[in-house]
Coordinates of N, CA and C in Angstrom, one line a residue:
M1 N -6.8 -57.5 11.6 CA -5.7 -56.9 10.4 C -5.8 -55.4 10.7
K2 N -4.4 -54.9 10.7 CA -4.4 -53.4 10.9 C -4.3 -52.9 9.5
S3 N -5.2 -51.6 9.9 CA -5.3 -50.8 8.5 C -4.0 -50.0 8.5
S4 N -3.5 -49.9 7.1 CA -2.5 -48.7 6.9 C -3.0 -47.5 6.2
R5 N -2.3 -46.4 6.8 CA -2.9 -45.2 6.4 C -1.7 -44.7 5.2
T6 N -2.1 -44.1 4.1 CA -0.9 -43.5 3.4 C -0.8 -42.1 3.5
I7 N 0.2 -41.6 3.8 CA 0.5 -40.0 4.2 C 0.9 -39.6 2.9
K8 N 0.4 -38.5 2.7 CA 0.7 -37.9 1.4 C 1.6 -36.9 1.6
V9 N 2.7 -36.5 1.0 CA 4.0 -35.6 1.0 C 3.6 -34.9 -0.1
K10 N 3.6 -33.6 0.2 CA 3.4 -32.4 -0.9 C 4.4 -31.6 -1.0
I11 N 4.9 -31.8 -2.1 CA 6.0 -31.0 -2.4 C 5.8 -29.8 -3.3
M12 N 6.4 -28.6 -2.5 CA 5.8 -27.5 -3.3 C 7.0 -26.9 -3.9
N13 N 7.0 -25.9 -5.0 CA 7.9 -25.0 -5.6 C 7.6 -23.9 -5.2
I14 N 8.8 -23.2 -4.5 CA 8.3 -21.9 -3.9 C 8.2 -20.9 -5.0
Q15 N 8.9 -21.0 -6.1 CA 8.8 -20.1 -7.2 C 7.4 -20.1 -7.8
K16 N 6.9 -21.1 -8.1 CA 5.4 -21.2 -8.5 C 4.5 -20.8 -7.8
E17 N 4.6 -20.9 -6.5 CA 3.8 -20.2 -5.4 C 3.6 -18.8 -5.3
L18 N 4.9 -18.2 -5.5 CA 4.9 -16.7 -5.0 C 4.7 -16.3 -6.5
E19 N 5.1 -17.0 -7.5 CA 4.4 -16.1 -9.1 C 2.8 -16.0 -8.9
Q20 N 2.1 -16.6 -8.2 CA 0.8 -16.6 -8.2 C 0.2 -15.1 -7.5
L21 N 1.2 -14.6 -7.1 CA 1.0 -13.0 -6.5 C 1.6 -12.1 -7.4
S22 N 2.6 -12.4 -8.5 CA 3.1 -11.7 -9.2 C 2.1 -10.7 -9.9
T23 N 2.2 -9.5 -10.4 CA 2.0 -8.6 -10.8 C 2.1 -8.4 -12.2
G24 N 3.0 -9.1 -12.7 CA 3.9 -9.1 -14.2 C 5.3 -8.4 -14.0
K25 N 5.5 -7.8 -13.0 CA 6.9 -7.3 -12.5 C 8.1 -8.3 -13.0
T26 N 8.8 -7.5 -13.9 CA 10.0 -8.7 -14.5 C 11.3 -9.1 -13.9
D27 N 11.6 -7.9 -12.7 CA 12.6 -8.4 -12.3 C 12.4 -8.7 -10.8
L28 N 11.2 -9.6 -10.5 CA 11.1 -10.1 -9.2 C 11.6 -11.5 -9.3
R29 N 12.5 -11.7 -8.2 CA 13.2 -12.9 -8.2 C 12.8 -13.9 -7.1
F30 N 12.4 -15.1 -7.2 CA 11.9 -16.4 -6.3 C 12.6 -17.3 -6.3
N31 N 12.7 -18.2 -5.1 CA 13.6 -19.3 -5.1 C 13.0 -20.2 -5.8
D32 N 13.6 -20.8 -6.7 CA 13.4 -22.0 -7.5 C 13.9 -23.2 -7.2
V33 N 13.1 -23.6 -6.1 CA 13.5 -25.0 -5.2 C 12.0 -25.6 -4.7
D34 N 12.2 -27.0 -4.7 CA 11.0 -27.8 -4.2 C 11.5 -28.0 -2.9
V35 N 10.1 -27.8 -2.3 CA 10.6 -28.1 -0.7 C 9.2 -28.7 0.1
I36 N 9.4 -29.6 1.0 CA 8.4 -30.1 1.8 C 7.9 -29.5 3.0
P37 N 7.0 -28.4 2.8 CA 7.1 -27.3 3.8 C 7.0 -27.8 5.4
E38 N 6.1 -28.9 5.5 CA 6.0 -29.5 6.8 C 7.5 -29.9 7.7
T39 N 8.3 -30.2 6.7 CA 9.8 -30.5 7.0 C 10.6 -29.5 7.6
I40 N 10.3 -28.2 7.2 CA 11.0 -27.0 7.5 C 10.5 -26.3 9.0
Y41 N 11.7 -26.0 9.7 CA 11.6 -25.7 11.4 C 12.2 -24.4 11.6
T42 N 13.1 -23.7 10.5 CA 14.0 -22.5 10.5 C 13.5 -21.9 9.1
I43 N 13.6 -20.4 9.3 CA 13.3 -19.9 8.0 C 14.7 -18.6 8.5
M44 N 15.7 -18.6 7.7 CA 16.9 -17.7 7.8 C 16.3 -16.6 6.7
I45 N 16.2 -15.5 6.9 CA 15.7 -14.2 6.3 C 17.1 -13.4 5.8
N46 N 17.8 -13.6 4.4 CA 18.9 -12.7 4.3 C 18.4 -11.6 3.8
E47 N 19.4 -10.5 3.1 CA 18.8 -9.1 3.0 C 18.1 -9.1 1.3
V48 N 18.9 -9.3 0.2 CA 18.5 -8.9 -0.8 C 19.2 -9.9 -2.1
V49 N 18.3 -10.3 -3.1 CA 18.6 -11.1 -3.9 C 19.8 -10.7 -4.8
P50 N 20.9 -11.5 -5.3 CA 21.9 -10.7 -6.0 C 21.6 -10.4 -7.7
S51 N 22.5 -9.7 -8.1 CA 22.1 -9.4 -9.6 C 21.9 -10.3 -10.4
C52 N 22.8 -11.6 -10.2 CA 22.8 -12.7 -11.0 C 22.2 -13.7 -10.2
I53 N 21.3 -14.1 -10.9 CA 20.2 -15.3 -10.4 C 21.0 -16.7 -9.9
E54 N 22.0 -16.7 -10.5 CA 22.9 -18.0 -10.3 C 23.6 -18.1 -9.1
D55 N 23.8 -16.8 -8.7 CA 24.7 -16.5 -7.4 C 23.6 -16.8 -6.1
D56 N 22.6 -16.9 -6.3 CA 21.7 -16.9 -5.2 C 21.9 -18.2 -4.6
F57 N 21.1 -18.4 -3.5 CA 21.4 -19.7 -2.5 C 21.0 -20.9 -3.3
Y58 N 20.1 -20.8 -4.3 CA 19.4 -22.0 -5.0 C 19.9 -22.2 -6.4
G59 N 20.8 -21.2 -6.7 CA 21.5 -21.0 -7.9 C 22.6 -22.3 -8.3
R60 N 23.7 -22.1 -8.8 CA 24.6 -23.0 -9.1 C 25.5 -23.4 -7.9
P61 N 25.8 -24.7 -7.9 CA 26.7 -25.3 -6.7 C 27.7 -24.3 -5.8
D62 N 28.4 -23.5 -6.8 CA 29.5 -22.7 -6.3 C 29.0 -21.2 -6.2
A63 N 27.7 -21.0 -6.1 CA 27.0 -19.8 -6.1 C 27.6 -19.0 -4.9
A64 N 27.7 -17.6 -5.3 CA 28.5 -16.7 -4.1 C 27.8 -16.7 -3.1
Y65 N 26.5 -16.9 -2.8 CA 25.7 -16.8 -1.5 C 26.1 -17.9 -0.8
M66 N 26.2 -19.1 -1.3 CA 27.0 -20.0 -0.6 C 28.4 -20.3 0.0
T67 N 29.1 -19.4 -0.8 CA 30.3 -19.3 -0.3 C 30.4 -18.9 1.0
T68 N 29.8 -18.1 1.6 CA 29.8 -17.5 3.0 C 29.0 -18.3 3.7
T69 N 27.4 -18.7 3.1 CA 26.8 -19.6 4.2 C 27.4 -21.0 4.6
I70 N 27.7 -21.6 3.7 CA 28.7 -22.9 4.1 C 29.4 -22.8 5.3
P71 N 30.5 -21.7 5.1 CA 31.5 -21.5 6.3 C 30.8 -21.1 7.7
L72 N 29.6 -20.5 7.4 CA 29.1 -20.0 8.8 C 28.5 -21.3 9.5
F73 N 27.9 -22.1 8.6 CA 27.3 -23.5 9.0 C 28.3 -24.4 9.9
R74 N 29.4 -24.5 9.0 CA 30.4 -25.1 9.5 C 30.9 -24.6 10.7
K75 N 31.1 -23.4 10.7 CA 31.8 -22.8 12.1 C 30.8 -23.2 13.2
A76 N 29.4 -23.3 12.9 CA 28.4 -23.5 13.8 C 28.4 -25.2 14.2
R77 N 29.5 -25.7 13.6 CA 29.2 -27.2 13.5 C 28.1 -27.9 13.1
I78 N 27.6 -27.5 11.9 CA 26.5 -28.2 11.5 C 27.1 -28.5 10.0
E79 N 27.5 -29.9 9.7 CA 28.3 -30.1 8.5 C 27.1 -30.1 7.4
V80 N 27.7 -29.2 6.5 CA 26.6 -29.0 5.2 C 27.7 -28.8 3.9
S81 N 27.2 -29.3 2.9 CA 28.1 -29.2 1.8 C 27.5 -28.1 0.6
S82 N 26.1 -28.3 0.9 CA 25.0 -27.5 -0.2 C 23.9 -27.1 0.4
V83 N 23.0 -26.3 -0.3 CA 22.0 -25.9 0.2 C 20.9 -27.1 0.5
Q84 N 21.2 -28.0 -0.5 CA 20.1 -29.1 0.1 C 20.3 -29.6 1.3
D85 N 21.5 -29.8 1.8 CA 22.1 -30.3 2.8 C 21.4 -29.7 4.1
I86 N 21.4 -28.2 3.6 CA 20.7 -27.1 4.9 C 19.1 -27.5 4.9
L87 N 18.5 -27.6 3.6 CA 17.1 -27.9 3.5 C 16.8 -29.1 4.4
N88 N 17.7 -30.1 4.2 CA 17.7 -31.5 4.8 C 17.9 -31.3 6.1
N89 N 18.1 -30.0 6.9 CA 18.4 -30.2 8.3 C 17.2 -29.2 8.7
G90 N 16.0 -29.2 7.8 CA 15.0 -28.6 8.3 C 15.1 -26.7 8.2
I91 N 15.9 -26.4 7.4 CA 16.1 -25.1 7.2 C 16.2 -24.3 6.1
Y92 N 15.4 -23.4 5.9 CA 15.0 -22.8 4.4 C 15.6 -21.4 4.6
I93 N 16.3 -20.9 3.2 CA 16.9 -19.5 3.1 C 16.4 -18.9 2.2
T94 N 15.7 -17.7 2.7 CA 15.3 -16.9 1.4 C 16.0 -15.2 1.6
N95 N 15.6 -14.4 0.9 CA 16.0 -13.1 0.9 C 14.7 -12.2 1.2
A96 N 14.9 -11.2 1.9 CA 13.7 -10.0 2.2 C 13.3 -9.7 0.8
V97 N 14.2 -8.9 0.1 CA 13.9 -8.0 -0.8 C 14.1 -9.2 -2.4
K98 N 13.0 -9.2 -3.3 CA 12.9 -10.0 -4.3 C 13.5 -9.5 -5.5
T99 N 14.0 -8.1 -5.3 CA 14.4 -7.5 -6.6 C 16.0 -7.1 -6.5
P100 N 16.9 -7.0 -7.4 CA 18.2 -6.8 -7.2 C 18.3 -5.3 -6.7
K101 N 19.4 -5.2 -6.0 CA 19.5 -3.6 -5.7 C 20.2 -3.0 -6.6
T102 N 19.9 -1.7 -6.8 CA 20.1 -1.0 -7.9 C 21.3 0.4 -7.5
E103 N 21.3 0.4 -6.1 CA 22.1 1.4 -5.5 C 22.9 0.6 -4.3
Y104 N 23.7 1.4 -3.7 CA 24.4 0.7 -2.8 C 23.6 0.2 -1.6
A105 N 22.6 1.0 -1.0 CA 21.7 0.6 0.2 C 20.5 0.2 -0.5
V106 N 19.7 -0.4 0.3 CA 18.3 -1.3 0.0 C 17.6 -0.3 0.3
S107 N 16.7 0.5 -0.6 CA 15.9 1.6 0.0 C 14.5 0.8 0.5
K108 N 13.9 1.8 1.4 CA 12.6 1.2 1.9 C 11.7 0.9 0.9
E109 N 11.4 1.5 -0.2 CA 10.9 1.1 -1.1 C 10.7 -0.1 -1.8
S110 N 11.8 -0.6 -2.0 CA 12.1 -2.0 -2.5 C 11.8 -3.2 -1.1
I111 N 11.9 -2.7 -0.3 CA 11.4 -3.7 1.2 C 10.3 -3.8 1.0
E112 N 9.5 -2.4 0.6 CA 7.8 -2.6 0.8 C 7.2 -3.3 -0.2
E113 N 7.9 -3.1 -1.3 CA 7.4 -3.8 -2.7 C 7.6 -5.4 -2.5
S114 N 8.4 -5.9 -2.0 CA 8.8 -7.2 -1.6 C 7.7 -7.7 -0.6
L115 N 7.7 -6.9 0.2 CA 6.7 -7.3 1.3 C 5.5 -8.3 1.1
P116 N 5.0 -8.1 0.4 CA 3.7 -9.3 0.2 C 4.3 -10.5 -0.3
Y117 N 5.4 -10.6 -1.1 CA 5.9 -12.0 -1.3 C 6.6 -12.7 -0.3
L118 N 7.3 -12.1 0.8 CA 8.0 -12.5 1.9 C 6.7 -12.9 3.1
E119 N 5.8 -12.1 3.0 CA 4.8 -12.4 4.0 C 4.3 -13.8 3.6
R120 N 4.0 -13.7 2.4 CA 3.2 -15.1 1.8 C 4.4 -16.3 2.0
E121 N 5.3 -16.1 1.6 CA 6.7 -17.1 1.8 C 6.5 -17.7 3.1
L122 N 6.6 -16.5 4.2 CA 6.7 -17.5 5.5 C 5.2 -17.9 5.8
A123 N 4.2 -17.7 5.2 CA 3.1 -18.2 5.6 C 3.1 -20.0 4.9
L124 N 4.1 -20.2 4.2 CA 3.9 -21.5 3.6 C 4.5 -22.9 4.4
F125 N 4.9 -22.1 5.5 CA 5.7 -23.2 6.3 C 4.8 -23.4 7.5
P126 N 4.3 -24.2 7.9 CA 3.3 -24.3 9.0 C 3.9 -24.6 10.3
N127 N 5.2 -25.5 10.4 CA 5.8 -26.1 11.6 C 7.1 -25.2 11.9
V128 N 7.3 -23.9 11.7 CA 8.3 -23.2 11.8 C 8.5 -22.8 13.3
K129 N 9.9 -23.2 13.7 CA 10.1 -22.6 15.3 C 10.8 -21.6 15.4
V130 N 11.5 -21.1 14.5 CA 12.7 -20.1 14.5 C 12.8 -19.4 13.2
I131 N 12.8 -18.1 13.5 CA 13.0 -17.0 12.2 C 14.1 -16.3 12.6
M132 N 15.4 -16.5 11.6 CA 16.5 -15.9 11.8 C 16.5 -14.8 11.0
L133 N 16.7 -13.1 11.4 CA 16.7 -12.4 10.7 C 18.3 -11.5 10.5
M134 N 18.6 -12.2 9.0 CA 20.0 -11.9 9.0 C 20.5 -10.6 8.4
G135 N 20.8 -9.7 9.2 CA 21.0 -8.4 9.0 C 19.9 -7.4 9.1
D136 N 20.4 -5.9 8.9 CA 19.3 -4.9 9.2 C 17.9 -4.8 8.3
V137 N 18.2 -5.3 7.0 CA 17.2 -5.2 6.2 C 16.1 -6.1 6.8
A138 N 16.8 -7.4 6.7 CA 15.5 -8.6 7.2 C 14.8 -8.2 8.4
K139 N 15.5 -7.3 9.2 CA 15.1 -6.6 10.5 C 13.8 -5.8 10.2
K140 N 14.3 -4.9 9.4 CA 13.3 -4.0 8.9 C 11.9 -4.4 8.2
A141 N 12.0 -5.7 7.3 CA 11.3 -6.0 6.6 C 10.2 -7.0 7.7
F142 N 10.6 -7.7 8.4 CA 9.9 -8.2 9.4 C 9.3 -7.3 10.2
N143 N 9.9 -6.5 11.0 CA 9.3 -5.2 11.7 C 7.9 -4.8 10.6
M144 N 8.2 -4.7 9.5 CA 7.1 -4.3 8.6 C 5.7 -5.3 8.8
I145 N 6.0 -6.2 8.6 CA 5.0 -7.5 8.7 C 4.4 -7.5 10.0
S146 N 5.2 -7.5 11.1 CA 4.4 -7.6 12.3 C 3.7 -6.3 12.8
K147 N 4.3 -4.9 12.3 CA 3.5 -3.9 12.4 C 2.2 -3.8 11.9
K148 N 2.2 -4.3 10.7 CA 0.8 -4.5 10.0 C -0.2 -5.5 10.6
A149 N 0.5 -6.5 11.4 CA -0.4 -7.6 12.1 C -1.0 -7.0 13.3
T150 N 0.2 -6.5 14.2 CA -0.2 -6.3 15.7 C 0.1 -4.6 15.9
K151 N 0.4 -3.9 15.1 CA 0.6 -2.4 15.3 C 1.9 -2.1 16.0
K152 N 2.7 -3.1 16.0 CA 4.0 -2.8 17.0 C 5.3 -3.7 16.1
N153 N 6.5 -3.2 16.3 CA 7.6 -3.8 15.9 C 7.9 -5.2 16.8
A154 N 7.9 -6.3 16.2 CA 8.3 -7.6 16.8 C 9.6 -7.6 17.2
V155 N 10.6 -6.8 16.8 CA 12.1 -6.6 17.1 C 12.4 -5.2 17.7
P156 N 13.0 -4.9 18.7 CA 13.0 -3.7 19.3 C 14.3 -2.9 18.3
S157 N 13.9 -1.7 18.3 CA 14.9 -0.7 17.4 C 16.5 -0.5 17.9
V158 N 16.9 -1.7 18.6 CA 18.4 -1.4 19.1 C 19.1 -2.2 18.3
S159 N 20.6 -2.1 18.8 CA 21.6 -2.8 18.0 C 21.7 -4.4 18.0
T160 N 21.7 -5.3 17.0 CA 21.8 -6.6 16.9 C 22.7 -7.1 18.1
Y161 N 23.6 -6.2 18.4 CA 24.6 -6.7 19.4 C 23.8 -7.1 20.7
K162 N 23.0 -6.0 20.9 CA 22.4 -5.9 22.3 C 21.2 -7.1 22.3
L163 N 20.6 -7.2 21.1 CA 19.7 -8.2 20.8 C 19.9 -9.6 21.0
R164 N 21.1 -10.1 20.8 CA 21.3 -11.4 20.4 C 21.0 -12.6 21.5
N165 N 21.0 -12.0 22.8 CA 20.7 -12.8 24.1 C 19.4 -12.5 24.4
T166 N 18.5 -12.0 24.0 CA 17.0 -11.4 24.1 C 16.1 -12.4 23.9
E167 N 15.0 -12.8 24.3 CA 14.3 -13.8 23.8 C 13.2 -13.0 23.2
I168 N 12.8 -13.0 21.6 CA 11.7 -12.8 21.4 C 11.2 -13.4 20.6
L169 N 9.8 -13.3 21.1 CA 8.8 -14.4 20.4 C 7.4 -13.5 19.7
Y170 N 7.3 -14.2 18.4 CA 6.2 -13.6 17.6 C 5.3 -14.7 17.1
N171 N 4.0 -14.6 17.8 CA 3.4 -15.6 17.5 C 3.7 -17.2 17.9
G172 N 4.4 -17.2 19.0 CA 5.3 -18.4 19.4 C 6.4 -18.6 18.7
I173 N 6.8 -17.7 17.7 CA 7.9 -18.5 16.9 C 9.0 -17.6 17.3
R174 N 10.3 -18.2 17.7 CA 11.5 -17.4 18.6 C 12.1 -16.8 17.2
I175 N 12.1 -15.7 17.4 CA 13.0 -14.5 16.6 C 14.5 -14.3 16.8
L176 N 15.5 -14.6 15.8 CA 17.0 -14.1 16.4 C 17.3 -13.3 15.5
P177 N 17.6 -12.1 15.8 CA 18.3 -11.0 15.1 C 19.6 -11.4 14.7
S178 N 20.4 -11.4 13.7 CA 22.0 -11.8 13.5 C 22.4 -10.9 12.4
Y179 N 23.3 -11.4 11.8 CA 24.2 -10.4 10.9 C 23.9 -11.2 9.5
I180 N 24.1 -10.0 8.4 CA 23.9 -10.6 7.2 C 24.8 -11.8 7.0
M181 N 24.4 -12.5 5.8 CA 25.1 -13.9 5.9 C 25.8 -14.0 4.5
T182 N 25.8 -12.9 3.6 CA 26.2 -12.9 2.3 C 27.1 -11.9 2.1
G183 N 28.0 -11.8 0.9 CA 28.9 -10.7 0.9 C 30.4 -11.2 1.7
Q184 N 31.6 -10.6 1.0 CA 32.6 -11.2 1.2 C 33.0 -10.3 2.8
N185 N 32.4 -9.3 2.9 CA 32.7 -8.6 4.3 C 32.5 -9.6 5.5
I186 N 31.3 -10.5 5.6 CA 31.2 -11.3 6.8 C 32.4 -12.4 6.9
L187 N 33.4 -12.8 6.2 CA 34.3 -13.5 6.0 C 35.7 -12.8 6.6
I188 N 35.7 -11.5 6.3 CA 36.5 -10.4 6.9 C 36.3 -10.1 8.1
E189 N 35.0 -9.6 8.4 CA 34.9 -9.0 9.9 C 34.7 -10.2 10.9
K190 N 35.8 -10.5 11.4 CA 35.8 -11.8 12.1 C 34.8 -11.9 13.5
S191 N 34.8 -10.8 14.0 CA 33.5 -10.9 15.1 C 32.3 -10.9 14.7
K192 N 31.7 -10.5 13.4 CA 30.2 -10.7 12.9 C 30.2 -12.0 12.4
F193 N 31.5 -12.4 11.8 CA 31.5 -14.1 11.3 C 30.9 -15.1 12.7
E194 N 32.0 -14.8 13.8 CA 32.0 -15.6 15.1 C 30.3 -15.4 15.8
M195 N 30.0 -14.3 15.8 CA 28.5 -14.1 16.1 C 27.4 -14.7 15.4
A196 N 27.3 -14.4 14.2 CA 26.5 -14.9 13.1 C 26.4 -16.7 13.2
S197 N 27.7 -17.1 13.4 CA 28.1 -18.6 13.5 C 27.2 -19.1 14.9
E198 N 27.6 -18.3 15.8 CA 27.1 -18.5 17.1 C 25.4 -18.5 17.2
D199 N 25.0 -17.8 16.5 CA 23.4 -17.6 16.5 C 22.8 -18.5 15.6
I200 N 23.7 -18.9 14.6 CA 23.3 -20.3 13.7 C 23.5 -21.5 14.9
A201 N 24.2 -21.7 15.5 CA 24.3 -23.1 16.6 C 23.2 -22.8 17.5
T202 N 22.8 -21.6 18.0 CA 21.8 -21.6 18.8 C 20.4 -22.0 18.1
M203 N 20.2 -21.3 17.2 CA 18.8 -21.7 16.1 C 19.1 -23.1 15.9
Y204 N 19.9 -23.9 15.7 CA 20.1 -25.5 15.5 C 19.6 -26.1 16.7
R205 N 20.2 -25.4 17.8 CA 19.7 -26.2 19.2 C 18.3 -26.2 19.4
L206 N 17.6 -25.0 19.2 CA 16.2 -24.9 19.3 C 15.3 -25.8 18.6
I207 N 15.8 -26.1 17.4 CA 14.9 -26.8 16.3 C 15.1 -28.3 16.7
T208 N 16.5 -28.6 17.4 CA 16.8 -30.1 17.4 C 16.3 -30.4 19.1
K209 N 16.1 -29.7 19.9 CA 16.2 -30.3 21.2 C 14.9 -31.2 21.5

């Protein structure tokens, strides 16, 4: 008689995991979403959390961040209608900076302040094959993490356009620099929309081949 083994599936709430690191700062925003970490093969890092938490990726169904994200995925020929569909495809989306912007630009200080949480967040997923850096803030944040670990930047300090077809590896993970995926500008700037969707299509090929 064959013995059957029960495989335990651990569902993790990202917000609860990251709150364990929190020092009581009240404006930190973490993704309130339940995920099975082993099923995630890509992490997409966006710029910064929105001022209204419901506009974030895991906010309400018509969240502002999803109004640009879904068209990018569909342009990449990945048929999704919600953030849950994206998760079901093995893709987790987060923000580099966990506090809303107070000025037009994201300061280096706010990136540094959020870095321990982003670093911990990335470490939650053991099977990641690809990390997408959606915009310069994500690129800066990831380079801060890599510099801390290896004393050098993982991503060269040249324009994203020049990096798109470069094979960048960090601890065996493919790093894909791309363009910011939120804000209505991405829908207006057709060339960046095209390139970001092409990068998403490349990512999807890498995790499904």
